[in-house]
mmCIF file of N, CA and C in Angstrom:
data_model
loop_
_atom_site.group_PDB
_atom_site.id
_atom_site.type_symbol
_atom_site.label_atom_id
_atom_site.label_comp_id
_atom_site.label_asym_id
_atom_site.label_seq_id
_atom_site.Cartn_x
_atom_site.Cartn_y
_atom_site.Cartn_z
ATOM 1 N N MET A 19 5.064 5.863 -23.547
ATOM 2 C CA MET A 19 5.417 5.029 -22.975
ATOM 3 C C MET A 19 5.437 3.630 -23.115
ATOM 4 N N ALA A 20 6.807 2.933 -22.538
ATOM 5 C CA ALA A 20 6.715 1.481 -23.068
ATOM 6 C C ALA A 20 6.484 0.702 -22.110
ATOM 7 N N LEU A 21 5.862 -0.286 -21.945
ATOM 8 C CA LEU A 21 6.027 -1.333 -21.112
ATOM 9 C C LEU A 21 6.159 -2.294 -20.601
ATOM 10 N N ASP A 22 6.906 -2.428 -19.472
ATOM 11 C CA ASP A 22 7.489 -3.442 -19.075
ATOM 12 C C ASP A 22 6.900 -4.403 -18.544
ATOM 13 N N LYS A 23 6.732 -5.695 -19.446
ATOM 14 C CA LYS A 23 6.082 -6.583 -19.333
ATOM 15 C C LYS A 23 5.728 -7.808 -18.331
ATOM 16 N N ALA A 24 6.799 -7.397 -17.414
ATOM 17 C CA ALA A 24 7.979 -7.953 -15.792
ATOM 18 C C ALA A 24 7.175 -7.497 -14.828
ATOM 19 N N SER A 25 6.697 -6.552 -14.875
ATOM 20 C CA SER A 25 6.407 -5.522 -13.124
ATOM 21 C C SER A 25 5.017 -5.255 -13.812
ATOM 22 N N SER A 26 4.465 -5.577 -15.165
ATOM 23 C CA SER A 26 3.226 -4.643 -15.544
ATOM 24 C C SER A 26 2.522 -6.389 -15.564
ATOM 25 N N PRO A 27 2.072 -7.563 -15.491
ATOM 26 C CA PRO A 27 1.541 -9.005 -15.910
ATOM 27 C C PRO A 27 -0.008 -8.837 -16.722
ATOM 28 N N HIS A 28 -0.104 -7.573 -17.095
ATOM 29 C CA HIS A 28 -1.631 -7.619 -17.637
ATOM 30 C C HIS A 28 -2.005 -6.101 -17.937
ATOM 31 N N ILE A 29 -2.668 -5.983 -18.492
ATOM 32 C CA ILE A 29 -2.924 -4.728 -19.581
ATOM 33 C C ILE A 29 -4.727 -4.635 -19.879
ATOM 34 N N SER A 30 -4.756 -3.332 -18.909
ATOM 35 C CA SER A 30 -6.112 -3.306 -18.360
ATOM 36 C C SER A 30 -7.392 -3.069 -20.011
ATOM 37 N N VAL A 31 -7.693 -3.256 -20.196
ATOM 38 C CA VAL A 31 -8.751 -3.543 -21.483
ATOM 39 C C VAL A 31 -9.872 -2.575 -21.117
ATOM 40 N N MET A 32 -9.723 -1.702 -22.077
ATOM 41 C CA MET A 32 -11.365 -0.652 -22.162
ATOM 42 C C MET A 32 -11.223 0.114 -21.103
ATOM 43 N N LEU A 33 -9.989 0.475 -20.800
ATOM 44 C CA LEU A 33 -9.837 1.379 -18.766
ATOM 45 C C LEU A 33 -10.866 2.467 -18.751
ATOM 46 N N LYS A 34 -10.535 3.167 -20.445
ATOM 47 C CA LYS A 34 -11.062 4.718 -20.014
ATOM 48 C C LYS A 34 -12.461 4.689 -20.542
ATOM 49 N N GLU A 35 -12.772 4.071 -21.141
ATOM 50 C CA GLU A 35 -14.025 3.931 -21.530
ATOM 51 C C GLU A 35 -15.232 2.760 -20.121
ATOM 52 N N CYS A 36 -13.738 2.236 -18.997
ATOM 53 C CA CYS A 36 -14.958 1.983 -18.040
ATOM 54 C C CYS A 36 -14.687 3.843 -17.529
ATOM 55 N N LEU A 37 -14.271 4.334 -17.010
ATOM 56 C CA LEU A 37 -14.040 5.424 -16.338
ATOM 57 C C LEU A 37 -14.848 6.154 -16.796
ATOM 58 N N ASP A 38 -14.678 6.598 -17.961
ATOM 59 C CA ASP A 38 -15.830 7.570 -18.790
ATOM 60 C C ASP A 38 -17.305 7.217 -18.243
ATOM 61 N N PHE A 39 -17.559 5.976 -17.958
ATOM 62 C CA PHE A 39 -18.872 5.492 -17.886
ATOM 63 C C PHE A 39 -19.148 5.787 -16.901
ATOM 64 N N PHE A 40 -18.286 5.349 -15.409
ATOM 65 C CA PHE A 40 -18.392 6.485 -14.396
ATOM 66 C C PHE A 40 -18.441 7.790 -13.866
ATOM 67 N N GLU A 41 -18.123 8.330 -15.066
ATOM 68 C CA GLU A 41 -17.498 9.560 -14.251
ATOM 69 C C GLU A 41 -18.761 11.010 -13.900
ATOM 70 N N GLY A 42 -19.005 11.215 -12.787
ATOM 71 C CA GLY A 42 -19.634 12.057 -12.464
ATOM 72 C C GLY A 42 -20.439 11.243 -11.664
ATOM 73 N N ARG A 43 -20.348 10.019 -11.377
ATOM 74 C CA ARG A 43 -21.117 9.413 -10.396
ATOM 75 C C ARG A 43 -20.789 9.434 -9.249
ATOM 76 N N THR A 44 -21.139 9.308 -7.931
ATOM 77 C CA THR A 44 -20.926 8.604 -7.201
ATOM 78 C C THR A 44 -20.805 7.191 -6.405
ATOM 79 N N LEU A 45 -20.052 6.805 -5.756
ATOM 80 C CA LEU A 45 -19.705 5.391 -6.296
ATOM 81 C C LEU A 45 -18.997 5.488 -4.612
ATOM 82 N N MET A 46 -19.860 4.779 -3.391
ATOM 83 C CA MET A 46 -20.033 4.550 -2.154
ATOM 84 C C MET A 46 -18.943 3.009 -2.046
ATOM 85 N N THR A 47 -19.608 2.044 -2.437
ATOM 86 C CA THR A 47 -19.912 0.548 -3.246
ATOM 87 C C THR A 47 -19.354 0.317 -4.367
ATOM 88 N N PHE A 48 -18.424 -0.429 -4.526
ATOM 89 C CA PHE A 48 -17.904 -0.914 -6.051
ATOM 90 C C PHE A 48 -18.016 -2.425 -5.869
ATOM 91 N N PHE A 49 -18.632 -3.271 -7.107
ATOM 92 C CA PHE A 49 -18.253 -4.776 -7.390
ATOM 93 C C PHE A 49 -17.504 -4.943 -8.964
ATOM 94 N N GLU A 50 -16.730 -5.244 -8.495
ATOM 95 C CA GLU A 50 -15.599 -6.366 -9.596
ATOM 96 C C GLU A 50 -15.209 -7.532 -9.711
ATOM 97 N N GLY A 51 -16.767 -8.404 -10.839
ATOM 98 C CA GLY A 51 -16.377 -9.185 -10.608
ATOM 99 C C GLY A 51 -15.072 -10.269 -11.194
ATOM 100 N N THR A 52 -14.373 -9.208 -11.659
ATOM 101 C CA THR A 52 -13.262 -10.248 -12.442
ATOM 102 C C THR A 52 -11.658 -9.404 -12.168
ATOM 103 N N VAL A 53 -11.322 -9.099 -10.639
ATOM 104 C CA VAL A 53 -10.598 -8.262 -10.406
ATOM 105 C C VAL A 53 -9.065 -8.229 -11.280
ATOM 106 N N GLY A 54 -8.549 -9.080 -11.304
ATOM 107 C CA GLY A 54 -7.387 -9.694 -11.961
ATOM 108 C C GLY A 54 -6.420 -9.000 -11.501
ATOM 109 N N ALA A 55 -5.775 -8.623 -12.049
ATOM 110 C CA ALA A 55 -4.306 -8.006 -11.311
ATOM 111 C C ALA A 55 -4.463 -6.166 -10.692
ATOM 112 N N GLY A 56 -5.624 -6.609 -10.805
ATOM 113 C CA GLY A 56 -5.495 -4.606 -9.863
ATOM 114 C C GLY A 56 -5.929 -3.218 -11.255
ATOM 115 N N GLY A 57 -5.894 -3.906 -12.892
ATOM 116 C CA GLY A 57 -5.472 -2.084 -12.688
ATOM 117 C C GLY A 57 -6.933 -1.624 -13.558
ATOM 118 N N HIS A 58 -7.957 -2.372 -13.094
ATOM 119 C CA HIS A 58 -9.339 -1.030 -12.838
ATOM 120 C C HIS A 58 -9.524 -0.657 -11.738
ATOM 121 N N ALA A 59 -9.731 -1.220 -10.988
ATOM 122 C CA ALA A 59 -9.673 -1.287 -9.559
ATOM 123 C C ALA A 59 -8.812 0.355 -9.327
ATOM 124 N N ARG A 60 -7.239 0.070 -9.466
ATOM 125 C CA ARG A 60 -7.146 1.266 -9.089
ATOM 126 C C ARG A 60 -7.079 2.784 -9.669
ATOM 127 N N ALA A 61 -7.494 2.250 -11.277
ATOM 128 C CA ALA A 61 -7.763 3.088 -11.684
ATOM 129 C C ALA A 61 -9.188 4.356 -11.171
ATOM 130 N N ILE A 62 -10.462 3.557 -10.871
ATOM 131 C CA ILE A 62 -11.753 3.140 -10.461
ATOM 132 C C ILE A 62 -10.810 3.878 -8.837
ATOM 133 N N LEU A 63 -10.567 3.787 -7.623
ATOM 134 C CA LEU A 63 -10.337 3.409 -7.204
ATOM 135 C C LEU A 63 -9.041 5.338 -6.776
ATOM 136 N N GLU A 64 -8.371 5.802 -7.505
ATOM 137 C CA GLU A 64 -8.281 6.850 -7.817
ATOM 138 C C GLU A 64 -8.747 7.755 -8.644
ATOM 139 N N ALA A 65 -9.605 7.236 -9.404
ATOM 140 C CA ALA A 65 -11.513 8.049 -9.818
ATOM 141 C C ALA A 65 -12.491 8.211 -8.518
ATOM 142 N N HIS A 66 -12.377 7.795 -7.959
ATOM 143 C CA HIS A 66 -13.070 7.990 -7.148
ATOM 144 C C HIS A 66 -13.062 7.774 -5.755
ATOM 145 N N PRO A 67 -12.666 8.699 -5.000
ATOM 146 C CA PRO A 67 -12.105 8.327 -3.402
ATOM 147 C C PRO A 67 -12.927 8.733 -2.650
ATOM 148 N N GLU A 68 -13.978 8.451 -3.264
ATOM 149 C CA GLU A 68 -14.972 8.563 -1.993
ATOM 150 C C GLU A 68 -15.816 7.126 -2.217
ATOM 151 N N ILE A 69 -15.031 6.114 -3.002
ATOM 152 C CA ILE A 69 -15.283 4.814 -2.404
ATOM 153 C C ILE A 69 -14.847 4.820 -0.698
ATOM 154 N N GLU A 70 -16.299 3.914 -0.740
ATOM 155 C CA GLU A 70 -15.464 3.480 1.086
ATOM 156 C C GLU A 70 -15.469 1.600 0.752
ATOM 157 N N ARG A 71 -15.562 0.986 -0.136
ATOM 158 C CA ARG A 71 -15.652 0.008 -0.153
ATOM 159 C C ARG A 71 -15.588 -0.941 -1.416
ATOM 160 N N TYR A 72 -14.552 -1.532 -1.829
ATOM 161 C CA TYR A 72 -14.734 -1.881 -3.049
ATOM 162 C C TYR A 72 -14.167 -3.613 -3.401
ATOM 163 N N ILE A 73 -14.565 -4.024 -3.647
ATOM 164 C CA ILE A 73 -14.860 -5.659 -3.564
ATOM 165 C C ILE A 73 -14.315 -6.073 -5.018
ATOM 166 N N GLY A 74 -13.534 -6.481 -4.615
ATOM 167 C CA GLY A 74 -13.533 -7.047 -5.926
ATOM 168 C C GLY A 74 -12.770 -8.833 -6.111
ATOM 169 N N CYS A 75 -13.814 -10.162 -6.854
ATOM 170 C CA CYS A 75 -13.529 -11.251 -6.605
ATOM 171 C C CYS A 75 -12.739 -11.344 -8.134
ATOM 172 N N ASP A 76 -12.106 -12.390 -7.409
ATOM 173 C CA ASP A 76 -10.860 -13.864 -8.866
ATOM 174 C C ASP A 76 -11.490 -14.873 -8.997
ATOM 175 N N GLN A 77 -11.273 -15.766 -9.620
ATOM 176 C CA GLN A 77 -10.689 -17.066 -9.495
ATOM 177 C C GLN A 77 -8.998 -17.496 -9.138
ATOM 178 N N ASP A 78 -8.868 -16.896 -9.833
ATOM 179 C CA ASP A 78 -7.296 -17.147 -9.758
ATOM 180 C C ASP A 78 -6.565 -16.233 -8.213
ATOM 181 N N PRO A 79 -5.824 -17.625 -7.642
ATOM 182 C CA PRO A 79 -5.012 -17.416 -6.444
ATOM 183 C C PRO A 79 -4.224 -15.518 -6.976
ATOM 184 N N GLU A 80 -3.333 -16.178 -8.360
ATOM 185 C CA GLU A 80 -2.033 -15.575 -8.504
ATOM 186 C C GLU A 80 -2.695 -13.721 -8.788
ATOM 187 N N ALA A 81 -3.681 -13.885 -9.402
ATOM 188 C CA ALA A 81 -4.156 -12.471 -9.735
ATOM 189 C C ALA A 81 -4.706 -11.668 -8.672
ATOM 190 N N LEU A 82 -5.363 -12.470 -7.711
ATOM 191 C CA LEU A 82 -5.617 -12.202 -6.127
ATOM 192 C C LEU A 82 -4.581 -11.552 -5.511
ATOM 193 N N ARG A 83 -3.453 -12.350 -5.428
ATOM 194 C CA ARG A 83 -1.765 -12.007 -5.067
ATOM 195 C C ARG A 83 -1.397 -10.549 -5.651
ATOM 196 N N ILE A 84 -1.425 -10.734 -6.673
ATOM 197 C CA ILE A 84 -1.126 -9.480 -7.343
ATOM 198 C C ILE A 84 -2.458 -7.960 -7.269
ATOM 199 N N ALA A 85 -2.856 -8.190 -7.266
ATOM 200 C CA ALA A 85 -3.796 -7.472 -7.206
ATOM 201 C C ALA A 85 -3.695 -6.789 -5.570
ATOM 202 N N ARG A 86 -3.300 -7.540 -4.292
ATOM 203 C CA ARG A 86 -3.696 -7.624 -3.261
ATOM 204 C C ARG A 86 -2.290 -6.040 -3.195
ATOM 205 N N GLY A 87 -0.310 -6.274 -3.830
ATOM 206 C CA GLY A 87 -0.102 -5.432 -4.160
ATOM 207 C C GLY A 87 -0.716 -4.337 -5.035
ATOM 208 N N VAL A 88 -0.691 -4.310 -5.972
ATOM 209 C CA VAL A 88 -1.122 -3.225 -7.246
ATOM 210 C C VAL A 88 -2.624 -2.637 -6.035
ATOM 211 N N LEU A 89 -3.391 -2.644 -5.120
ATOM 212 C CA LEU A 89 -4.166 -1.907 -4.434
ATOM 213 C C LEU A 89 -4.508 -1.200 -2.461
ATOM 214 N N SER A 90 -2.688 -2.035 -2.405
ATOM 215 C CA SER A 90 -2.385 -2.156 -1.140
ATOM 216 C C SER A 90 -2.507 -0.482 -0.314
ATOM 217 N N PRO A 91 -1.917 0.857 -1.490
ATOM 218 C CA PRO A 91 -2.321 1.496 -0.916
ATOM 219 C C PRO A 91 -4.000 2.346 -0.594
ATOM 220 N N TRP A 92 -4.759 1.548 -1.086
ATOM 221 C CA TRP A 92 -6.639 1.056 -0.440
ATOM 222 C C TRP A 92 -6.666 -0.396 0.355
ATOM 223 N N ARG A 93 -5.769 -0.606 0.816
ATOM 224 C CA ARG A 93 -5.881 -2.055 1.533
ATOM 225 C C ARG A 93 -7.387 -1.745 2.719
ATOM 226 N N ASP A 94 -7.660 -0.728 3.375
ATOM 227 C CA ASP A 94 -8.468 -0.505 4.522
ATOM 228 C C ASP A 94 -9.227 -0.458 4.514
ATOM 229 N N LYS A 95 -9.920 -0.416 2.769
ATOM 230 C CA LYS A 95 -11.585 -0.344 1.653
ATOM 231 C C LYS A 95 -11.624 -1.016 0.487
ATOM 232 N N VAL A 96 -10.316 -1.983 -0.262
ATOM 233 C CA VAL A 96 -10.978 -3.255 -0.410
ATOM 234 C C VAL A 96 -10.510 -4.161 0.114
ATOM 235 N N ASP A 97 -11.562 -5.234 -0.634
ATOM 236 C CA ASP A 97 -12.110 -6.731 0.427
ATOM 237 C C ASP A 97 -12.088 -8.064 -1.564
ATOM 238 N N LEU A 98 -10.678 -8.325 -1.043
ATOM 239 C CA LEU A 98 -10.335 -9.285 -2.401
ATOM 240 C C LEU A 98 -11.582 -10.712 -1.735
ATOM 241 N N ILE A 99 -11.284 -11.171 -2.680
ATOM 242 C CA ILE A 99 -12.330 -12.258 -2.646
ATOM 243 C C ILE A 99 -11.997 -13.154 -3.495
ATOM 244 N N HIS A 100 -12.079 -14.358 -3.337
ATOM 245 C CA HIS A 100 -11.656 -16.207 -3.538
ATOM 246 C C HIS A 100 -12.510 -16.806 -4.557
ATOM 247 N N SER A 101 -13.148 -16.121 -5.139
ATOM 248 C CA SER A 101 -14.777 -16.590 -5.798
ATOM 249 C C SER A 101 -14.990 -16.482 -7.391
ATOM 250 N N ASN A 102 -16.592 -16.621 -7.260
ATOM 251 C CA ASN A 102 -16.861 -16.582 -8.884
ATOM 252 C C ASN A 102 -17.636 -15.551 -8.728
ATOM 253 N N PHE A 103 -18.214 -14.214 -9.172
ATOM 254 C CA PHE A 103 -18.630 -13.741 -9.053
ATOM 255 C C PHE A 103 -20.462 -14.198 -9.703
ATOM 256 N N SER A 104 -19.807 -14.892 -10.097
ATOM 257 C CA SER A 104 -21.421 -16.097 -9.832
ATOM 258 C C SER A 104 -22.313 -16.385 -8.885
ATOM 259 N N SER A 105 -21.154 -15.882 -7.641
ATOM 260 C CA SER A 105 -21.308 -15.998 -6.146
ATOM 261 C C SER A 105 -21.516 -14.754 -6.147
ATOM 262 N N LEU A 106 -21.841 -13.470 -6.853
ATOM 263 C CA LEU A 106 -22.639 -12.552 -5.542
ATOM 264 C C LEU A 106 -23.725 -12.210 -4.792
ATOM 265 N N ASP A 107 -24.666 -12.724 -4.629
ATOM 266 C CA ASP A 107 -25.851 -12.912 -3.744
ATOM 267 C C ASP A 107 -25.055 -13.330 -2.192
ATOM 268 N N GLU A 108 -24.116 -14.538 -2.189
ATOM 269 C CA GLU A 108 -23.609 -14.506 -0.905
ATOM 270 C C GLU A 108 -22.539 -14.066 -0.680
ATOM 271 N N ILE A 109 -22.035 -13.231 -1.486
ATOM 272 C CA ILE A 109 -20.842 -12.544 -1.076
ATOM 273 C C ILE A 109 -21.586 -11.347 -0.723
ATOM 274 N N LEU A 110 -22.393 -10.294 -1.070
ATOM 275 C CA LEU A 110 -23.093 -9.679 -0.667
ATOM 276 C C LEU A 110 -23.206 -9.856 0.723
ATOM 277 N N SER A 111 -24.398 -10.489 1.177
ATOM 278 C CA SER A 111 -25.132 -11.296 1.944
ATOM 279 C C SER A 111 -24.327 -11.714 2.816
ATOM 280 N N GLU A 112 -23.053 -12.658 3.289
ATOM 281 C CA GLU A 112 -22.207 -12.563 4.045
ATOM 282 C C GLU A 112 -21.407 -11.345 4.747
ATOM 283 N N ARG A 113 -21.141 -10.427 4.197
ATOM 284 C CA ARG A 113 -20.393 -8.656 4.117
ATOM 285 C C ARG A 113 -21.742 -7.810 4.362
ATOM 286 N N LYS A 114 -22.546 -8.316 4.408
ATOM 287 C CA LYS A 114 -24.948 -7.470 4.929
ATOM 288 C C LYS A 114 -24.250 -6.430 3.880
ATOM 289 N N ILE A 115 -23.873 -5.991 2.662
ATOM 290 C CA ILE A 115 -24.337 -5.003 1.547
ATOM 291 C C ILE A 115 -25.628 -5.470 0.612
ATOM 292 N N ARG A 116 -25.929 -4.213 0.969
ATOM 293 C CA ARG A 116 -27.281 -4.746 0.706
ATOM 294 C C ARG A 116 -27.650 -3.331 -0.893
ATOM 295 N N THR A 117 -26.439 -2.787 -1.120
ATOM 296 C CA THR A 117 -26.376 -2.273 -2.623
ATOM 297 C C THR A 117 -25.454 -1.560 -2.599
ATOM 298 N N ILE A 118 -24.922 -1.723 -4.205
ATOM 299 C CA ILE A 118 -23.760 -1.569 -5.040
ATOM 300 C C ILE A 118 -24.102 -0.204 -5.961
ATOM 301 N N ASP A 119 -22.896 0.703 -5.977
ATOM 302 C CA ASP A 119 -23.153 1.920 -6.676
ATOM 303 C C ASP A 119 -21.905 1.739 -8.258
ATOM 304 N N GLY A 120 -21.900 0.973 -8.203
ATOM 305 C CA GLY A 120 -20.823 0.570 -9.108
ATOM 306 C C GLY A 120 -20.505 -0.959 -9.204
ATOM 307 N N PHE A 121 -21.164 -1.335 -10.901
ATOM 308 C CA PHE A 121 -20.498 -2.644 -10.860
ATOM 309 C C PHE A 121 -19.833 -3.230 -11.701
ATOM 310 N N PHE A 122 -19.046 -3.651 -12.508
ATOM 311 C CA PHE A 122 -18.217 -4.368 -13.075
ATOM 312 C C PHE A 122 -17.660 -5.112 -13.129
ATOM 313 N N LEU A 123 -17.954 -5.904 -14.830
ATOM 314 C CA LEU A 123 -17.411 -7.208 -14.889
ATOM 315 C C LEU A 123 -16.551 -6.894 -16.178
ATOM 316 N N ILE A 124 -15.577 -7.632 -16.917
ATOM 317 C CA ILE A 124 -14.952 -7.451 -18.416
ATOM 318 C C ILE A 124 -14.062 -9.397 -18.502
#
């Protein structure tokens, strides 16, 4: 399959490994520390329809804009945050989240 770089500004690395790691696990709340253009998020949401809340943060506003479009089919369960994952405690506290079932940083 040829990659159209104009429509796909980012290539998700280690995507298969990521999906393999979470295979067979129940994920209700998921946190991704660098959501980028949303490639991993899309794959995880497709593979885990049980996810009720997907929190993705990134410091790049343009990446978040792209991710918002990529993840629009799941807009009711995705929370995209302009922040650094080092603010994890604050991000979760503000949303009253006490448990995360899956966590991803790359």
